[in-house]
Coordinates of N, CA and C in Angstrom, one line a residue:
Chain A
X10 N 230.6 12.2 -124.8 CA 229.5 11.5 -125.4 C 228.3 12.6 -125.3
X11 N 228.1 13.0 -124.2 CA 227.0 13.9 -124.1 C 227.1 15.2 -125.0
X12 N 228.2 15.5 -125.2 CA 228.4 16.9 -126.1 C 228.2 16.3 -127.5
X13 N 228.8 15.2 -127.8 CA 228.6 14.5 -129.5 C 226.9 14.4 -129.6
X14 N 226.1 14.2 -128.5 CA 224.7 13.9 -128.8 C 224.0 15.2 -128.8
X15 N 224.4 16.3 -128.1 CA 224.0 17.5 -128.2 C 224.3 18.1 -129.6
X16 N 225.4 17.9 -130.2 CA 225.9 18.3 -131.6 C 224.9 17.8 -132.8
X17 N 224.4 16.3 -132.4 CA 223.7 15.8 -133.6 C 222.3 16.5 -133.6
X18 N 221.9 17.0 -132.1 CA 220.7 17.6 -132.1 C 220.8 19.0 -132.8
X19 N 221.9 19.5 -132.4 CA 221.9 21.0 -133.2 C 222.1 20.9 -134.5
X20 N 222.6 19.7 -135.1 CA 222.9 19.7 -136.4 C 221.3 19.4 -137.0
X21 N 220.5 18.8 -136.5 CA 219.4 18.6 -137.3 C 218.5 19.8 -137.1
X22 N 218.8 20.8 -136.2 CA 218.1 22.1 -136.3 C 218.8 23.0 -137.3
X23 N 220.0 22.9 -137.6 CA 221.0 23.8 -138.2 C 220.5 23.6 -139.8
X24 N 220.4 22.2 -140.1 CA 220.0 22.1 -141.6 C 218.5 22.3 -142.0
X25 N 217.8 22.6 -141.0 CA 216.4 23.0 -141.0 C 216.1 24.5 -141.0
X26 N 216.9 25.2 -140.5 CA 216.8 26.7 -140.3 C 216.7 27.5 -141.4
X27 N 217.7 26.9 -142.5 CA 217.7 27.8 -143.7 C 217.3 26.6 -145.0
X28 N 216.9 27.4 -146.0 CA 216.4 26.5 -147.1 C 217.9 25.8 -147.7
X29 N 218.9 26.5 -147.8 CA 220.0 26.0 -148.5 C 221.1 26.0 -147.5
X30 N 221.7 24.9 -147.1 CA 222.5 24.8 -146.1 C 223.8 24.0 -146.5
X31 N 225.0 24.6 -146.4 CA 226.3 24.0 -146.8 C 227.4 24.0 -145.9
X32 N 228.0 22.9 -145.6 CA 229.1 22.5 -144.8 C 230.3 22.7 -145.7
X33 N 231.2 23.4 -145.5 CA 232.2 23.4 -146.3 C 233.7 23.8 -145.5
X34 N 234.7 23.8 -146.3 CA 236.1 24.2 -145.9 C 236.2 25.6 -146.2
X35 N 236.3 26.5 -145.2 CA 236.5 27.9 -145.8 C 235.1 28.5 -145.6
X36 N 234.9 29.6 -146.3 CA 233.8 30.4 -146.5 C 233.4 30.6 -147.7
X37 N 232.2 31.0 -148.2 CA 231.8 31.4 -149.7 C 232.7 32.4 -150.1
X38 N 233.2 33.4 -149.3 CA 234.0 34.5 -149.7 C 235.5 33.9 -149.8
X39 N 235.8 33.1 -149.1 CA 237.0 32.5 -149.1 C 237.3 30.9 -149.0
X40 N 236.9 30.2 -150.0 CA 237.0 28.8 -149.7 C 238.2 28.1 -150.0
X41 N 238.4 27.3 -149.0 CA 239.7 26.8 -148.6 C 240.4 25.4 -149.3
X42 N 239.4 24.8 -150.3 CA 239.3 23.8 -150.7 C 238.7 23.7 -152.4
X43 N 239.2 23.0 -153.2 CA 238.7 23.1 -154.5 C 237.2 22.7 -154.5
X44 N 236.9 21.8 -153.7 CA 235.6 21.0 -153.8 C 234.5 21.9 -153.3
X45 N 235.0 22.5 -152.1 CA 234.0 23.6 -151.5 C 233.9 24.7 -152.5
X46 N 235.0 25.2 -153.1 CA 234.7 26.3 -154.1 C 234.1 25.8 -155.3
X47 N 234.1 24.5 -155.6 CA 232.9 24.1 -156.7 C 231.7 24.3 -156.3
X48 N 231.3 23.9 -155.0 CA 229.9 24.0 -154.7 C 229.5 25.5 -154.5
X49 N 230.3 26.3 -154.2 CA 230.0 27.8 -154.0 C 229.8 28.5 -155.2
X50 N 230.7 28.1 -156.5 CA 230.5 28.7 -157.7 C 229.2 28.0 -158.4
X51 N 228.8 26.8 -158.2 CA 227.5 26.3 -158.9 C 226.4 26.9 -158.2
X52 N 226.4 27.3 -156.8 CA 225.4 27.8 -156.3 C 225.4 29.7 -156.5
X53 N 226.4 29.9 -156.8 CA 226.6 31.3 -157.6 C 225.7 31.4 -158.8
X54 N 226.2 30.5 -159.6 CA 225.6 30.4 -161.1 C 224.2 30.5 -161.2
X55 N 223.5 29.9 -160.0 CA 222.2 29.5 -160.1 C 221.4 30.7 -159.2
X56 N 222.4 31.8 -159.1 CA 221.7 33.0 -158.3 C 221.4 32.7 -156.8
X57 N 222.1 31.6 -156.1 CA 221.7 31.2 -154.7 C 222.8 32.0 -153.9
X58 N 222.6 33.2 -153.3 CA 223.4 33.8 -152.5 C 223.0 33.8 -151.1
X59 N 221.7 33.7 -150.6 CA 221.3 33.8 -149.3 C 221.3 32.2 -148.7
X60 N 222.6 31.7 -148.3 CA 222.3 30.5 -147.7 C 223.4 30.1 -146.7
X61 N 223.1 29.4 -145.6 CA 223.8 29.2 -144.6 C 225.1 28.3 -144.9
X62 N 226.5 29.0 -144.5 CA 227.4 28.2 -144.7 C 228.3 28.3 -143.4
X63 N 228.5 26.8 -143.1 CA 229.2 26.5 -141.9 C 230.7 26.0 -142.2
X64 N 231.7 26.6 -141.5 CA 233.0 26.1 -141.9 C 233.5 25.3 -140.9
X65 N 233.7 24.1 -141.5 CA 234.0 23.0 -140.6 C 235.8 23.2 -140.2
X66 N 236.6 24.0 -140.7 CA 237.8 24.1 -140.3 C 238.0 24.7 -138.9
X67 N 236.8 25.5 -138.7 CA 237.0 26.2 -137.3 C 236.4 25.3 -136.4
X68 N 236.0 24.3 -136.7 CA 235.3 23.4 -135.5 C 235.5 22.0 -135.8
X69 N 236.4 21.3 -135.1 CA 236.7 19.9 -135.5 C 235.9 18.9 -135.1
X70 N 234.8 19.4 -134.0 CA 233.7 18.5 -133.6 C 232.6 18.7 -134.8
X71 N 232.7 19.9 -135.3 CA 231.5 20.0 -136.4 C 231.9 19.1 -137.6
X72 N 233.4 19.2 -137.9 CA 234.0 18.5 -139.1 C 233.5 17.1 -138.9
X73 N 233.7 16.5 -137.6 CA 233.6 14.8 -137.4 C 232.0 14.8 -137.4
X74 N 231.1 15.5 -136.7 CA 230.0 15.6 -136.4 C 229.0 15.4 -137.6
X75 N 229.3 16.2 -138.5 CA 228.5 16.4 -139.8 C 228.5 15.2 -140.6
X76 N 229.6 14.5 -140.6 CA 230.0 13.3 -141.3 C 229.2 12.1 -140.8
X77 N 228.9 12.2 -139.5 CA 228.1 11.0 -138.8 C 226.5 11.5 -139.0
X78 N 226.2 12.8 -138.9 CA 225.0 13.0 -139.0 C 224.5 12.6 -140.5
X79 N 225.1 13.1 -141.4 CA 224.6 12.6 -142.8 C 225.1 11.4 -143.3
X80 N 225.8 10.8 -142.6 CA 226.4 9.4 -142.9 C 227.1 9.5 -144.2
X81 N 227.9 10.5 -144.4 CA 228.6 10.7 -145.7 C 230.1 11.3 -145.4
X82 N 231.1 10.7 -146.0 CA 232.3 11.0 -145.4 C 233.3 11.8 -145.9
X83 N 232.7 13.0 -146.8 CA 233.4 14.0 -147.2 C 232.8 15.2 -146.8
X84 N 233.5 16.3 -147.1 CA 233.2 17.7 -147.1 C 233.7 18.4 -148.3
X85 N 232.7 18.8 -148.9 CA 231.5 19.8 -148.4 C 230.3 18.8 -148.6
X86 N 229.1 19.3 -148.0 CA 228.0 18.6 -147.8 C 226.9 19.8 -148.0
X87 N 225.8 19.3 -148.9 CA 224.8 20.3 -149.2 C 223.5 19.8 -148.8
X88 N 222.7 20.8 -148.4 CA 221.3 20.5 -147.7 C 220.4 21.3 -148.3
X89 N 219.1 20.9 -148.9 CA 218.2 21.5 -149.5 C 216.9 21.2 -148.5
X90 N 216.3 22.3 -147.8 CA 214.9 22.1 -146.9 C 215.3 21.1 -146.2
X91 N 216.3 20.9 -145.4 CA 216.6 20.0 -144.2 C 217.0 18.6 -144.7
X92 N 217.0 18.5 -146.0 CA 217.5 17.2 -146.7 C 218.8 17.1 -147.3
X93 N 219.4 16.0 -147.0 CA 220.9 15.9 -147.4 C 220.8 15.8 -149.0
X94 N 221.5 16.6 -149.7 CA 221.3 16.6 -151.2 C 222.6 15.7 -151.8
X95 N 223.9 16.0 -151.1 CA 225.2 15.3 -151.7 C 226.3 16.1 -151.5
X96 N 227.3 15.5 -152.1 CA 228.5 16.4 -152.0 C 228.7 17.1 -153.2
X97 N 230.1 17.5 -153.4 CA 230.3 18.2 -154.7 C 230.0 17.4 -156.2
X98 N 230.3 16.1 -156.0 CA 230.1 15.4 -157.3 C 228.6 15.4 -157.8
X99 N 227.9 15.1 -156.7 CA 226.4 15.1 -156.9 C 225.7 16.5 -157.4
X100 N 226.3 17.5 -156.6 CA 225.7 18.6 -157.0 C 226.1 19.3 -158.7
X101 N 227.6 18.7 -158.8 CA 227.9 19.1 -160.3 C 227.0 18.2 -161.3
X102 N 226.9 17.0 -160.9 CA 226.0 16.3 -161.8 C 224.4 16.8 -162.0
X103 N 223.9 17.2 -160.9 CA 222.6 17.8 -160.6 C 222.8 19.1 -161.7
X104 N 223.7 19.9 -161.6 CA 223.8 20.8 -162.3 C 223.9 20.8 -163.8
X105 N 224.7 19.7 -164.2 CA 224.9 19.3 -165.8 C 223.6 18.8 -166.1
X106 N 222.9 18.1 -165.4 CA 221.7 17.4 -165.9 C 220.2 18.0 -165.7
X107 N 220.4 19.3 -165.3 CA 219.3 20.2 -165.3 C 218.4 19.9 -163.9
X108 N 218.9 18.8 -163.1 CA 218.1 18.7 -162.0 C 218.1 19.8 -160.8
X109 N 219.2 20.5 -160.9 CA 219.5 21.5 -159.8 C 218.4 22.6 -159.9
X110 N 218.4 22.7 -161.3 CA 217.2 23.8 -161.6 C 216.0 23.5 -161.0
X111 N 215.5 22.4 -161.2 CA 214.2 21.9 -160.6 C 214.0 21.7 -159.2
X112 N 215.2 21.4 -158.5 CA 215.2 21.5 -157.1 C 215.1 22.9 -156.5
X113 N 215.8 23.6 -156.9 CA 215.8 25.0 -156.7 C 214.6 25.6 -156.7
X114 N 213.9 25.2 -157.7 CA 212.4 25.7 -158.0 C 211.6 25.5 -156.9
X115 N 211.6 23.8 -156.4 CA 211.1 23.7 -155.4 C 211.2 24.5 -154.0
X116 N 212.3 25.0 -153.8 CA 212.8 25.8 -152.7 C 212.3 27.3 -153.1
X117 N 211.7 27.7 -154.2 CA 211.2 29.1 -154.4 C 212.5 29.8 -155.0
X118 N 213.4 29.2 -155.4 CA 214.6 29.8 -156.0 C 214.8 29.8 -157.4
X119 N 214.5 31.1 -158.2 CA 214.6 30.8 -159.5 C 216.1 31.2 -160.1
X120 N 216.6 30.1 -161.0 CA 218.0 30.0 -161.5 C 218.2 31.2 -162.4
Chain B
X24 N 246.7 0.0 -146.9 CA 246.8 1.3 -147.9 C 246.0 1.1 -149.0
X25 N 245.2 2.2 -149.2 CA 244.4 2.2 -150.5 C 245.0 2.6 -151.8
X26 N 245.1 1.5 -152.7 CA 245.7 1.8 -153.8 C 244.6 1.7 -155.0
X27 N 244.8 2.1 -156.1 CA 244.0 2.1 -157.2 C 243.5 0.7 -157.4
X28 N 244.3 -0.1 -157.6 CA 244.3 -1.5 -157.8 C 243.1 -2.2 -156.8
X29 N 243.4 -1.9 -155.6 CA 242.6 -2.6 -154.4 C 241.2 -1.9 -154.5
X30 N 241.2 -0.4 -154.8 CA 239.8 0.0 -154.9 C 238.9 -0.4 -156.1
X31 N 239.7 -0.8 -157.3 CA 239.0 -1.2 -158.1 C 238.6 -2.6 -158.0
X32 N 239.4 -3.5 -157.5 CA 239.0 -4.9 -157.1 C 237.8 -5.0 -156.4
X33 N 237.6 -4.0 -155.2 CA 236.7 -4.3 -154.3 C 235.3 -3.8 -155.0
X34 N 235.4 -2.8 -155.8 CA 234.2 -2.2 -156.6 C 233.8 -3.3 -157.3
X35 N 234.5 -3.8 -158.1 CA 234.2 -5.0 -159.1 C 233.4 -6.3 -158.1
X36 N 234.1 -6.4 -157.3 CA 233.7 -7.5 -156.4 C 232.3 -7.2 -155.6
X37 N 232.3 -6.1 -154.9 CA 231.0 -5.8 -154.1 C 230.0 -5.1 -154.9
X38 N 230.0 -4.5 -155.7 CA 229.0 -3.8 -156.6 C 228.8 -4.4 -157.9
X39 N 229.6 -5.4 -158.1 CA 229.3 -6.2 -159.5 C 229.7 -5.2 -160.7
X40 N 230.4 -4.4 -160.5 CA 230.9 -3.2 -161.3 C 231.3 -3.9 -162.8
X41 N 230.7 -3.8 -163.9 CA 231.4 -4.2 -165.2 C 232.3 -3.3 -165.7
X42 N 232.5 -2.0 -165.2 CA 233.9 -1.2 -165.7 C 234.1 -0.3 -164.4
X43 N 235.2 -0.1 -164.3 CA 235.8 0.8 -163.2 C 237.1 1.6 -163.6
X44 N 237.1 2.7 -163.6 CA 238.2 3.4 -163.7 C 238.6 4.1 -162.6
X45 N 239.8 3.9 -162.0 CA 240.4 4.5 -160.9 C 241.6 5.4 -161.2
X46 N 241.6 6.8 -160.9 CA 242.6 7.6 -161.1 C 243.1 8.2 -159.9
X47 N 244.5 7.8 -159.7 CA 245.1 8.2 -158.6 C 245.6 9.7 -158.6
X48 N 244.7 10.5 -158.0 CA 244.8 12.2 -158.0 C 245.8 12.7 -156.9
X49 N 246.5 11.7 -156.1 CA 247.5 12.0 -155.0 C 248.5 13.2 -155.5
X50 N 249.1 12.8 -156.6 CA 250.2 13.7 -156.8 C 249.7 15.2 -156.7
X51 N 248.4 15.4 -157.4 CA 247.9 16.8 -157.3 C 247.5 17.4 -156.2
X52 N 247.5 16.6 -154.8 CA 247.1 17.0 -153.6 C 248.0 16.7 -152.5
X53 N 247.6 16.8 -151.5 CA 248.2 16.7 -150.2 C 248.6 15.6 -149.7
X54 N 247.5 14.5 -149.9 CA 247.4 13.2 -149.6 C 246.6 12.3 -150.3
X55 N 246.4 10.9 -150.0 CA 245.9 10.2 -151.0 C 244.5 10.6 -151.5
X56 N 244.5 10.6 -152.7 CA 243.2 11.0 -153.3 C 243.1 10.1 -154.6
X57 N 241.7 10.0 -154.7 CA 241.4 9.2 -155.8 C 239.9 9.8 -156.7
X58 N 239.9 9.3 -158.1 CA 238.7 9.6 -158.6 C 238.3 8.7 -159.4
X59 N 236.9 8.1 -159.4 CA 236.6 6.6 -159.8 C 235.4 6.8 -160.6
X60 N 235.2 6.2 -161.6 CA 234.2 5.9 -162.4 C 233.7 4.5 -162.3
X61 N 232.5 4.3 -161.9 CA 232.0 3.1 -161.7 C 230.7 2.5 -162.3
X62 N 230.7 1.7 -163.2 CA 229.4 1.2 -163.9 C 229.2 0.1 -163.3
X63 N 227.8 0.1 -162.9 CA 227.3 -1.2 -162.4 C 225.8 -1.5 -162.8
X64 N 225.4 -2.6 -163.0 CA 223.9 -2.8 -163.2 C 223.3 -2.5 -161.7
X65 N 223.9 -2.6 -160.6 CA 223.1 -2.4 -159.2 C 222.9 -1.0 -159.2
X66 N 223.2 -0.1 -160.0 CA 222.9 1.4 -159.9 C 221.3 1.5 -160.5
X67 N 220.9 0.7 -161.6 CA 219.8 0.7 -162.0 C 218.4 1.1 -161.1
X68 N 217.7 2.2 -161.4 CA 216.7 2.4 -160.5 C 216.9 3.1 -159.4
X69 N 218.0 3.4 -159.1 CA 218.4 4.2 -158.0 C 219.0 5.6 -158.1
X70 N 218.5 6.5 -157.3 CA 218.9 8.0 -157.2 C 220.5 8.1 -157.1
X71 N 221.0 9.1 -157.7 CA 222.3 9.6 -157.5 C 222.8 9.2 -156.1
X72 N 222.0 10.0 -155.2 CA 222.6 9.9 -153.5 C 222.9 8.3 -153.1
X73 N 221.9 7.6 -153.7 CA 221.6 6.5 -153.4 C 223.0 5.4 -153.8
X74 N 223.2 5.8 -155.1 CA 224.3 5.3 -155.9 C 225.6 5.7 -155.2
X75 N 225.8 7.0 -154.8 CA 226.9 7.4 -154.1 C 227.2 6.7 -152.9
X76 N 226.2 6.5 -151.9 CA 226.1 5.8 -150.7 C 226.6 4.4 -151.0
X77 N 226.3 3.7 -151.9 CA 226.6 2.4 -152.2 C 228.4 2.4 -152.3
X78 N 228.7 3.3 -153.2 CA 230.3 3.3 -153.2 C 230.8 3.7 -151.8
X79 N 230.3 4.9 -151.1 CA 230.8 5.0 -149.9 C 231.0 3.9 -148.9
X80 N 229.8 3.0 -149.1 CA 229.8 1.9 -148.3 C 230.8 0.9 -148.5
X81 N 230.9 0.6 -149.7 CA 231.8 -0.5 -150.3 C 233.2 -0.1 -149.8
X82 N 233.4 1.3 -149.9 CA 234.7 1.8 -149.5 C 234.9 2.5 -148.4
X83 N 234.2 2.2 -147.2 CA 234.1 2.9 -146.0 C 235.5 2.6 -145.3
X84 N 236.1 1.5 -145.3 CA 237.4 1.5 -144.6 C 238.5 2.3 -145.4
X85 N 238.4 2.2 -146.6 CA 239.5 3.0 -147.4 C 239.4 4.5 -147.3
X86 N 238.1 5.0 -147.2 CA 237.8 6.4 -147.2 C 238.4 7.1 -146.1
X87 N 238.5 6.1 -144.8 CA 239.2 6.9 -143.7 C 240.6 7.5 -143.9
X88 N 241.2 6.8 -144.9 CA 242.7 7.2 -145.0 C 242.7 8.1 -146.4
X89 N 241.6 8.4 -147.3 CA 241.5 8.9 -148.3 C 241.5 10.2 -148.1
X90 N 241.9 11.4 -148.4 CA 241.6 12.7 -148.3 C 240.6 13.3 -149.1
X91 N 241.0 13.0 -150.4 CA 239.8 13.5 -151.4 C 239.3 12.4 -152.3
X92 N 238.2 12.4 -152.4 CA 237.4 11.3 -153.4 C 236.5 11.9 -154.4
X93 N 236.5 11.6 -155.5 CA 235.5 11.9 -156.3 C 234.9 10.8 -157.3
X94 N 233.6 10.9 -157.4 CA 233.0 9.5 -158.0 C 232.0 10.1 -158.9
X95 N 231.9 9.2 -159.9 CA 230.8 9.1 -161.0 C 230.4 7.7 -161.2
X96 N 228.9 7.4 -161.1 CA 228.3 6.4 -161.0 C 227.4 6.3 -162.3
X97 N 227.5 5.2 -162.9 CA 226.6 5.1 -164.1 C 226.0 3.6 -164.4
X98 N 224.8 3.5 -165.0 CA 224.5 2.2 -165.2 C 225.2 1.8 -166.6
X99 N 225.3 0.4 -166.8 CA 225.7 0.0 -168.1 C 225.2 0.9 -169.1
X100 N 223.9 1.1 -169.3 CA 223.2 1.6 -170.3 C 223.5 2.9 -170.3
X101 N 223.8 3.8 -169.2 CA 224.2 5.1 -169.3 C 225.9 5.2 -170.0
X102 N 226.5 4.4 -169.6 CA 227.9 4.4 -169.8 C 227.9 4.2 -171.4
X103 N 227.2 3.1 -172.0 CA 227.1 3.0 -173.5 C 226.8 4.2 -174.2
X104 N 225.7 4.9 -173.7 CA 225.3 6.2 -174.3 C 226.2 7.2 -174.3
X105 N 227.0 7.1 -173.3 CA 228.1 8.2 -172.9 C 229.2 7.9 -173.7
X106 N 229.4 6.5 -174.1 CA 230.8 6.1 -174.8 C 230.2 6.4 -176.4
X107 N 229.0 6.5 -176.8 CA 228.8 6.7 -178.3 C 228.6 8.0 -178.5
X108 N 228.6 8.9 -177.6 CA 228.6 10.4 -178.0 C 229.9 10.9 -178.5

């Protein structure tokens, strides 16, 4: 129980440490799931190269813990400026409707 | 067991959805997977993240045994616009 509480505290720091944070299956260089790959490709398309990516397949506690932390049932999960943005579907729709460019601009990232 | 019919019924009942498409994508993957389109007046005035959270909450029990889940959430107005394109 104590370890779980520590992880939640760690997570709140992890998502704030970098402007863009992604929890995914695999790594940006080698995504292990189509949905995680989609997020990596969308970010790449917008010129976002420097982001923190955490591989949930390497850590089962992280895999469960991040779902609790975000109150979101699936992986991947994307954070901008410490705030939960959504999963793959949401990022894709933001990419399609132009919202993603605006959100990245707020982070100082020019698409 | 989460089935397409069960998911559809639940979304219609709990989110007052006026249109629901549920595609069972399990054959393409290694476990139960679904792709849904939900059209509900309850999405009006709500941000994308909020809408998706509504669907996730509605299907919280089912999602525990679903491996992959894709969703699209539209208001009736957005849906009509999309249909007429």
